[in-house]
Short mmCIF file of C-alpha atoms in Angstrom, two decimals:
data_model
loop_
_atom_site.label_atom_id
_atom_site.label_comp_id
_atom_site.label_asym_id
_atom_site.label_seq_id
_atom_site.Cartn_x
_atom_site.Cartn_y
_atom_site.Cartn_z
CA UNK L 1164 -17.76 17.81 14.46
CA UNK L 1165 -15.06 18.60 16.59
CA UNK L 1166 -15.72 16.39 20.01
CA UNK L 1167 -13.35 13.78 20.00
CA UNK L 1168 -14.16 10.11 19.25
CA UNK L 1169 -13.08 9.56 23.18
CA UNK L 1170 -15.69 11.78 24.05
CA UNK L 1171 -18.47 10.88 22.15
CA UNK L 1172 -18.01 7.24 23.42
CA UNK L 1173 -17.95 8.47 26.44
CA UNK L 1174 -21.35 10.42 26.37
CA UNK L 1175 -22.63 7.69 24.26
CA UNK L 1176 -22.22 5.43 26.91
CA UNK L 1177 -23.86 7.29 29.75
CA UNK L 1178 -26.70 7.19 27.11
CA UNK L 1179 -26.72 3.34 26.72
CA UNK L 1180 -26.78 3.07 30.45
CA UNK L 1181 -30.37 4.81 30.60
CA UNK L 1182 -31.49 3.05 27.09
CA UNK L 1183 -31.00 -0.15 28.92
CA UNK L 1184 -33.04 0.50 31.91
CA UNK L 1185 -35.75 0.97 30.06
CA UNK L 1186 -34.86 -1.38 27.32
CA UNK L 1187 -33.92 -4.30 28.34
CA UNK L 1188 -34.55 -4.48 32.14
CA UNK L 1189 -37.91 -3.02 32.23
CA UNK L 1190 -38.85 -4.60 29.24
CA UNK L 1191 -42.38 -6.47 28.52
CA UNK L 1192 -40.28 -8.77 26.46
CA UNK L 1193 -39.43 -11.97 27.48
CA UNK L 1194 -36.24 -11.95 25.27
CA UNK L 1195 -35.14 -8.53 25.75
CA UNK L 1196 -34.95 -9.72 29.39
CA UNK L 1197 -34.11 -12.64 28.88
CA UNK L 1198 -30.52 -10.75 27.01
CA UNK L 1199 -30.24 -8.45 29.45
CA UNK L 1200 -29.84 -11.13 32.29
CA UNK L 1201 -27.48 -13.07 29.97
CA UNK L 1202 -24.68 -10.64 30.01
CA UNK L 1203 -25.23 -7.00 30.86
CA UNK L 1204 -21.64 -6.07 28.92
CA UNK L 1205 -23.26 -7.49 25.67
CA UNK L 1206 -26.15 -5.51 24.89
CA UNK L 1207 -25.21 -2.34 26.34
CA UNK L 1208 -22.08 -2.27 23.95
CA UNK L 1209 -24.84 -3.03 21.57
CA UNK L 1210 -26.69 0.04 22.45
CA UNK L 1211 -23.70 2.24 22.68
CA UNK L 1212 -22.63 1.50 18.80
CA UNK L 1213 -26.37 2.30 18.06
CA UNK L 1214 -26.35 5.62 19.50
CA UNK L 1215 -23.09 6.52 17.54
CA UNK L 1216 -24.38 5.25 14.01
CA UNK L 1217 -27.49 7.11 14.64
CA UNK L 1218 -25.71 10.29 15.74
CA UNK L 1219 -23.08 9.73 12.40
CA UNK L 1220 -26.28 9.03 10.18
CA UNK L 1221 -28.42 12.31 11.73
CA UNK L 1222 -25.12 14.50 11.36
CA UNK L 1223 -24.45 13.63 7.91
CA UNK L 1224 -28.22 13.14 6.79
CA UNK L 1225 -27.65 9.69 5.54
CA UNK L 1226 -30.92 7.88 6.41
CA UNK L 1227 -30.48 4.63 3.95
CA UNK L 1228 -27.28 4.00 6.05
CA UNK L 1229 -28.85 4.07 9.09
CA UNK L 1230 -31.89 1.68 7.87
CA UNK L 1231 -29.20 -0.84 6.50
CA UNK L 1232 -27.74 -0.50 9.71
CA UNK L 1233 -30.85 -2.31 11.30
CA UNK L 1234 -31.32 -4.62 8.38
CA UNK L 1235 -26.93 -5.88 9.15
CA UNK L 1236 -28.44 -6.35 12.80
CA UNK L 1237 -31.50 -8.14 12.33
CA UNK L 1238 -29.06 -10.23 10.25
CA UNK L 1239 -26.43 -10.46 12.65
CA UNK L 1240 -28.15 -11.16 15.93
CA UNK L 1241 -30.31 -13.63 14.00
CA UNK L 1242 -27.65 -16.07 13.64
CA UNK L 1243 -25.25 -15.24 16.91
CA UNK L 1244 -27.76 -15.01 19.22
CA UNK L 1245 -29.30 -18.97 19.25
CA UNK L 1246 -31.70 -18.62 22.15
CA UNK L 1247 -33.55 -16.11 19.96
CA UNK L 1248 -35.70 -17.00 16.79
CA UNK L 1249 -35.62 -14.85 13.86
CA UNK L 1250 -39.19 -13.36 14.62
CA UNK L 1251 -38.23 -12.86 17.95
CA UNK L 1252 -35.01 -10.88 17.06
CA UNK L 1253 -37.31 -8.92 15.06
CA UNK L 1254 -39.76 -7.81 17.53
CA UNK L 1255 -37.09 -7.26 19.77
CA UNK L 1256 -35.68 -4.47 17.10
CA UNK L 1257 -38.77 -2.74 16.30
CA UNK L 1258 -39.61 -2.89 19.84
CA UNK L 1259 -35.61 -1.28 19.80
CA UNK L 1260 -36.32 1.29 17.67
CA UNK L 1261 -39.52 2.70 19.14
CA UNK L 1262 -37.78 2.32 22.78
CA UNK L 1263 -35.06 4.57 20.85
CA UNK L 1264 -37.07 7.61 19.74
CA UNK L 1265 -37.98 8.16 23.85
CA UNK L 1266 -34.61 9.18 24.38
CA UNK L 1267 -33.38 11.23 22.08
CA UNK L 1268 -32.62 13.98 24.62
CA UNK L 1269 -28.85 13.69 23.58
CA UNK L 1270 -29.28 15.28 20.49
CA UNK L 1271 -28.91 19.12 19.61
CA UNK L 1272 -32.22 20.34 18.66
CA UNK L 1273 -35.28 18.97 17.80
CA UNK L 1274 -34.77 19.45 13.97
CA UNK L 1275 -32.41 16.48 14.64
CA UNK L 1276 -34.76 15.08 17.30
CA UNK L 1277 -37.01 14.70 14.36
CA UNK L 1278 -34.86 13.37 11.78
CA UNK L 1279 -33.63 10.83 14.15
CA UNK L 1280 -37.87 9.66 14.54
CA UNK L 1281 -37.95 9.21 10.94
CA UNK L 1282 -34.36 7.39 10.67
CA UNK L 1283 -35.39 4.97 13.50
CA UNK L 1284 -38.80 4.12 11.74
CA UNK L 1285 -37.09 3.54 8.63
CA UNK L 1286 -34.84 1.21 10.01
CA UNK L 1287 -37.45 -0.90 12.09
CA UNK L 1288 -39.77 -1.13 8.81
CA UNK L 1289 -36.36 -1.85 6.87
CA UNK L 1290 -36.22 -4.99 9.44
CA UNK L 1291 -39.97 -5.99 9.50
CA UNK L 1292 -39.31 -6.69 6.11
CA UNK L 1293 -36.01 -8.45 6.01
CA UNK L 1294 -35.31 -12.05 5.15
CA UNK L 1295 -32.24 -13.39 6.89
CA UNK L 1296 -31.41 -15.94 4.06
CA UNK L 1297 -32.07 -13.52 0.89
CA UNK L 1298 -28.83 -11.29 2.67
CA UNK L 1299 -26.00 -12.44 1.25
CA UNK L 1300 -24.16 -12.67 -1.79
CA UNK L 1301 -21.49 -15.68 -2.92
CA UNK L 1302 -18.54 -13.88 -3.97
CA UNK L 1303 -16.33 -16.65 -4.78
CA UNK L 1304 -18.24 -18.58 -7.76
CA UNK L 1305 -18.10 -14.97 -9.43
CA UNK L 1306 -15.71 -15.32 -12.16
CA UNK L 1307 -13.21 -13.98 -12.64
CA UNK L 1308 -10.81 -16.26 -10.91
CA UNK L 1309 -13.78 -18.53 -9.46
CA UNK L 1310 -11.53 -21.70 -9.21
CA UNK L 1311 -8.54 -19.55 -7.71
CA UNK L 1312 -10.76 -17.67 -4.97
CA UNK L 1313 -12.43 -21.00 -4.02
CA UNK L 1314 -8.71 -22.60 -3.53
CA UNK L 1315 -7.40 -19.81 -1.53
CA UNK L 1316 -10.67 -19.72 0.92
CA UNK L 1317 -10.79 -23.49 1.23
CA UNK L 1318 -6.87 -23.36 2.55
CA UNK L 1319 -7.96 -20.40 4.87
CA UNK L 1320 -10.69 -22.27 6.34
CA UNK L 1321 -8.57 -25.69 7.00
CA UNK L 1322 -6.33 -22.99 8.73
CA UNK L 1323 -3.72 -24.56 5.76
CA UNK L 1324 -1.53 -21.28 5.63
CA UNK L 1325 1.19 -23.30 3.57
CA UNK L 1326 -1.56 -24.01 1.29
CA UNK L 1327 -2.69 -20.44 1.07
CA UNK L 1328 -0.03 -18.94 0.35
CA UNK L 1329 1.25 -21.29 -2.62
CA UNK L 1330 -1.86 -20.53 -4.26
CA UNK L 1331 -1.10 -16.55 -3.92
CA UNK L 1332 2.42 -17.15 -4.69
CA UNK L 1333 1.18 -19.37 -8.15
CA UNK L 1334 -1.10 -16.57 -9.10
CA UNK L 1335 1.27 -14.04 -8.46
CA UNK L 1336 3.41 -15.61 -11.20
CA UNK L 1337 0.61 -14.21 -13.65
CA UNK L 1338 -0.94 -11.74 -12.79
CA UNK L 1339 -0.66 -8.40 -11.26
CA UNK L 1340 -0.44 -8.07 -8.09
CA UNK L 1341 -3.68 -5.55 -8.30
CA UNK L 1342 -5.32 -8.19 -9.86
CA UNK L 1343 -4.51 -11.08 -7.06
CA UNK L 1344 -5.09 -8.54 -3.90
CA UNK L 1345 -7.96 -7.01 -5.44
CA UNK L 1346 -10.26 -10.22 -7.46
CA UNK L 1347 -8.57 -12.56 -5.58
CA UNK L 1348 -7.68 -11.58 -1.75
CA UNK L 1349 -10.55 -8.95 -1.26
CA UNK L 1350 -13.20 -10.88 -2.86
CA UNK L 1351 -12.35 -14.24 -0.37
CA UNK L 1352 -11.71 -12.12 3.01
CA UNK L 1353 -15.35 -10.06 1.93
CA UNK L 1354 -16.70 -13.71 1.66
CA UNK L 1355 -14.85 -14.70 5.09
CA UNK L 1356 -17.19 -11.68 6.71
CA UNK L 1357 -20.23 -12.91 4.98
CA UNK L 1358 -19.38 -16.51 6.61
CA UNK L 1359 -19.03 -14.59 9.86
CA UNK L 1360 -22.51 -13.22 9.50
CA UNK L 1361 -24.13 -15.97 8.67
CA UNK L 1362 -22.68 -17.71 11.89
CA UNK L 1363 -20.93 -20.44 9.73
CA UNK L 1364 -17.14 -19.41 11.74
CA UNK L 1365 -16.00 -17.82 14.67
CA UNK L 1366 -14.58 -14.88 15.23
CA UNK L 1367 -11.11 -17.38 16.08
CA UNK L 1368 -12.21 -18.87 12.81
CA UNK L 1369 -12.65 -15.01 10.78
CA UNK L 1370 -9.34 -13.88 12.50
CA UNK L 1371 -7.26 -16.36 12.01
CA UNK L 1372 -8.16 -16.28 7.90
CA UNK L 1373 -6.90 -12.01 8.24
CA UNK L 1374 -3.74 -13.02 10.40
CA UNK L 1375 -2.63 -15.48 7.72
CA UNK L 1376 -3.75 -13.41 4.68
CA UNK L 1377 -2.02 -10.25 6.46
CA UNK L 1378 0.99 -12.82 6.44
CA UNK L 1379 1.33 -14.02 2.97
CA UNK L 1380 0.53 -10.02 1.76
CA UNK L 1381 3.79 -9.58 2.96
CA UNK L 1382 5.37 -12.43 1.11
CA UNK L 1383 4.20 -10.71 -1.81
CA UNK L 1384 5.78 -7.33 -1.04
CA UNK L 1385 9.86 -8.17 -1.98
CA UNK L 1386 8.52 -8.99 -5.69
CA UNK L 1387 7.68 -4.82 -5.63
CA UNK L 1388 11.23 -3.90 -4.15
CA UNK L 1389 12.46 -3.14 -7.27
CA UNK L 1390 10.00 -1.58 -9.30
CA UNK L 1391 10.59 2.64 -9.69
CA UNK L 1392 8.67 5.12 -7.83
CA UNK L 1393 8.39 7.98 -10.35
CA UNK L 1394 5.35 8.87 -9.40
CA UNK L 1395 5.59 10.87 -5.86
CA UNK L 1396 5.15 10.05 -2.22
CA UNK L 1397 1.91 8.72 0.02
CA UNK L 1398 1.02 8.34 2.72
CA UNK L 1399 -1.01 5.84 4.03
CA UNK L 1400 -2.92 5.18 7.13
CA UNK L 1401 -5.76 3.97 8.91
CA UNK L 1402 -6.68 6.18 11.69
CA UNK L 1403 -7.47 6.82 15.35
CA UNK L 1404 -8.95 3.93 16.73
CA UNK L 1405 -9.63 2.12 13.12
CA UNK L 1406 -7.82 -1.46 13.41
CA UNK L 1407 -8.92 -2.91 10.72
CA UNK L 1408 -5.63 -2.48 8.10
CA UNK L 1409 -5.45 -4.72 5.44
CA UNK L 1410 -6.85 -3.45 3.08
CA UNK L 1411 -5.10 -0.38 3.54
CA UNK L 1412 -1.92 -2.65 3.35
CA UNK L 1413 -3.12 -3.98 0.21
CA UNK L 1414 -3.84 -0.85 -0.98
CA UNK L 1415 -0.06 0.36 -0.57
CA UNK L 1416 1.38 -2.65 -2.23
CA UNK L 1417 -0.36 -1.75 -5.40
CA UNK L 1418 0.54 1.67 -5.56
CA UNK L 1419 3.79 0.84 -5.29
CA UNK L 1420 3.53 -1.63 -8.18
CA UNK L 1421 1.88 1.15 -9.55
CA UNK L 1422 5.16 3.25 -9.37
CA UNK L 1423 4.55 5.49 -6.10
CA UNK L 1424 7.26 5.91 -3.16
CA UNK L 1425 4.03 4.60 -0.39
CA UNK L 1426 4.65 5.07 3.47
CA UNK L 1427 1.90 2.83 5.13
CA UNK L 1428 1.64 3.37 8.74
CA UNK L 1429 -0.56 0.58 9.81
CA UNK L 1430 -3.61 0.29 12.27
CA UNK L 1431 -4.81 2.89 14.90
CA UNK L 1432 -2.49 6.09 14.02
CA UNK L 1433 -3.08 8.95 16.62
CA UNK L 1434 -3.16 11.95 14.75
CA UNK L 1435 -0.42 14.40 16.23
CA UNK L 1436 1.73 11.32 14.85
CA UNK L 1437 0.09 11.06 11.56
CA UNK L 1438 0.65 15.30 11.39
CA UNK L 1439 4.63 14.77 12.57
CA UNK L 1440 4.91 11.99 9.76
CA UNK L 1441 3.62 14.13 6.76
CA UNK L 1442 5.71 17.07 8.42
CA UNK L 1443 9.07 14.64 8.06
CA UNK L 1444 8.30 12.72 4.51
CA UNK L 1445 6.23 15.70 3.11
CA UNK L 1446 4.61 13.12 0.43
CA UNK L 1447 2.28 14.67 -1.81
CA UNK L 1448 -0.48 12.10 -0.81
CA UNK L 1449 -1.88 11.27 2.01
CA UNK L 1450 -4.49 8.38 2.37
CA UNK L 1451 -6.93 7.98 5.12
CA UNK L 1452 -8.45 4.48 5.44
CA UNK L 1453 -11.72 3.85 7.43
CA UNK L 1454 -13.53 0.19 7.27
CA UNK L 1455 -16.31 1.02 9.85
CA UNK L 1456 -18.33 3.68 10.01
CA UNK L 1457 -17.88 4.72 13.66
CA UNK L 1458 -14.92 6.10 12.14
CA UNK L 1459 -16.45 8.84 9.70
CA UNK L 1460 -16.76 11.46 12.09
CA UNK L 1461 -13.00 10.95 13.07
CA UNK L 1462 -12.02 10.81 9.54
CA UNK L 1463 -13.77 14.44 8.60
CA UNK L 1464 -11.63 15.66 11.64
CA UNK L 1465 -8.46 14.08 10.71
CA UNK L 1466 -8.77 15.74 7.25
CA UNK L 1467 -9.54 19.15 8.67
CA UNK L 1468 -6.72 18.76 10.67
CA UNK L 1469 -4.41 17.77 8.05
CA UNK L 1470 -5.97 20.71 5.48
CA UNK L 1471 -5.20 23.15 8.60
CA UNK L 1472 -1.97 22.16 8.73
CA UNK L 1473 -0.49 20.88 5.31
CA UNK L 1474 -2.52 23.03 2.83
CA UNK L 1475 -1.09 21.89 -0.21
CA UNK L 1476 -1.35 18.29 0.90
CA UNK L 1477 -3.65 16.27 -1.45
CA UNK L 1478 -6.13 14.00 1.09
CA UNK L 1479 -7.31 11.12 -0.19
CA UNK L 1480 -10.20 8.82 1.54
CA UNK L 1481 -11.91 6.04 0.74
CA UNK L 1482 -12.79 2.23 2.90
CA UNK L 1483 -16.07 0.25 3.54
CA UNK L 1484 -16.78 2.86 5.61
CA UNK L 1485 -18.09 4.38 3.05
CA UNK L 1486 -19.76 2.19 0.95
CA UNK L 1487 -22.95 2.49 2.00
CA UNK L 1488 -23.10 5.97 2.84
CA UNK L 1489 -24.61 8.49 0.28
CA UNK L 1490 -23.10 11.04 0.62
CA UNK L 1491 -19.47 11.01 1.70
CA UNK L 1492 -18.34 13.22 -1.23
CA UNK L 1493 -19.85 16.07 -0.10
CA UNK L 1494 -19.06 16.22 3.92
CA UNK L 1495 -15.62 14.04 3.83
CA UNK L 1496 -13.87 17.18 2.89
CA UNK L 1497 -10.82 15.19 0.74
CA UNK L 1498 -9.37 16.12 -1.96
CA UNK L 1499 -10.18 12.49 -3.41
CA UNK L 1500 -12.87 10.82 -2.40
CA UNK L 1501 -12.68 7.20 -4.03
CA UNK L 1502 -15.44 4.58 -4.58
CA UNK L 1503 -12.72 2.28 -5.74
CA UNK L 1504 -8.73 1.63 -6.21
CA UNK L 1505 -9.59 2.13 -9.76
CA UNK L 1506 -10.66 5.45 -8.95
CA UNK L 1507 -8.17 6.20 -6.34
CA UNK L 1508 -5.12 5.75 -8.62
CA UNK L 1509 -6.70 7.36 -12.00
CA UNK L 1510 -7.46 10.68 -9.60
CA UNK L 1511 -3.87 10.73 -7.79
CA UNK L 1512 -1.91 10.19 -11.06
CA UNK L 1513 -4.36 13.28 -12.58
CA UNK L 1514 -3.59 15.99 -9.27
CA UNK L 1515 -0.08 15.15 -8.75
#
């Protein structure tokens, strides 16, 4: 656990570059070659994410995460990747998976050697068996706030900021603000990935809808200026190389509406600065946010860190990150380990 995130890229690189050699350019498979001559960039970054989530998934013994992780890609390349059919994307994974479990020399020992076997065969049955159009789920007819959620992404999608916002702004006037970010705001940007997915908008399309959501959040924030802070200081920050900081944002409006002094610190916080901060504002909180899970690894090390250092610090974690793995309780380390804001805020207010 304690190789850096640098480093592990690093080695998991030098991986991919062997991986694809035997992969994709000495493949029997027209359209693993036929990928591989497309852009070399593409599928070795592909490779090199693979050999991290299987590491994180081996570590941690979390093999369901590692089998959804092929059934997300058989998904995913299914509907980015047009010059392949579905049933060619998924012979092209199994084919993957069993290409995978030859080189497996970069892990410790063979106990994990073997575990990885069994993860990798899990995940290319979990994709033999997966239906691209039975993957997704409509967020925004779920009530409540159907009609709201379904005014808020149409504005996104016309890239009608104006629009958005009004209809925050409206809903705002009430409810809470927990309510809007959370049943509102989370449920529309979770259906804004699913559109992603599916291949229905761009990436210009999908960032554009977080740039002006990020935007009218912080329209939103001078309604919480004056409410007290009674209940202690947090921290709040999304670390090391995690960019992804919105909800983490959201997350710190709410506690403050909730009555806490909350410090957010934004995207991508080194972790000798994250230390320095808690040293200065000494909150009795701190909050580490991770949406993907290439970040779990990072996170366990950021907490030991901060343990080391701050012992009477309370550490709190939670993110996507860790909604699909099993078992983050038990090897994040935290103080608080929260499947939900809900749960978050009921287990601060009970240790502070």
């Amino acid at each position: 656990m304690e190789i850096t995130l640098s480093r592990r890229n690093a080695e998991a690189e030098k991986i991919a570059e062997k991986i694809f050699e035997d992969a994709f350019l000495a493949s029997d498979e027209p359209a693993a070659r036929k990928l591989a001559n497309s852009d070399r960039k593409m599928p070795l970054e592909g490779i090199v994410q693979t050999v991290l989530l299987l590491d994180l998934a081996v570590r941690l013994d979390e093999p369901e995460f590692f089998a959804w992780t092929g059934q997300w890609t058989m998904v995913m390349m299914s509907r980015h990747m047009p010059f392949m059919s579905e049933e060619q994307v998924r012979k092209y994974l199994i084919m993957f998976c069993l290409i995978m479990k030859k080189h497996l020399w970069w892990l410790e020992n063979d106990e994990q050697r073997t575990r990885a076997c069994a993860m990798l065969d899990a995940a290319a049955d979990r994709v033999s068996k997966t239906v691209c159009t039975e993957q997704y789920h409509d967020y925004i007819s779920e009530e409540p706030y159907a009609a709201e959620k379904a005014e808020y992404i149409g504005c996104l999608l016309k890239r009608d900021i104006r629009g958005a916002g009004r209809c925050i702004m409206t809903a705002v006037e009430r409810l809470s603000v927990k309510d809007v970010y959370t049943k509102i705001i989370q449920e529309v940007m979770y259906a804004i990935g699913e559109m992603w997915l599916q291949g229905k908008i761009t990436v210009a399309q999908e960032h554009y809808c977080t740039a002006a959501t990020q935007t009218i959040v912080a329209q939103v924030y001078p309604r919480l200026i004056d409410v007290p802070r009674d209940k202690g200081r947090v921290v709040i920050a999304c670390i090391g190389s995690e960019l992804h900081e919105l909800g983490a944002r959201m997350i710190s409006d709410i506690l403050e509406s909730e009555g806490w002094d909350s410090i957010f610190l934004g995207a991508a916080v080194p972790l000798p600065d994250l230390i320095s901060v808690v040293q200065e504002e000494k909150p009795q909180v701190c909050i580490l946010s991770v949406a993907l899970q290439q970040g779990v690894l990072e996170c366990i090390e950021t907490v030991a860190a901060l343990k080391n250092e701050f012992p009477d610090l309370i550490v709190a974690v939670g993110g996507h990150a860790f909604s699909v793995l099993r078992n983050g309780a038990g090897y994040a380390g935290a103080d608080i380990f929260a499947s939900s804001l809900d749960d978050l805020i009921e287990q601060m207010n009970a240790a502070v």
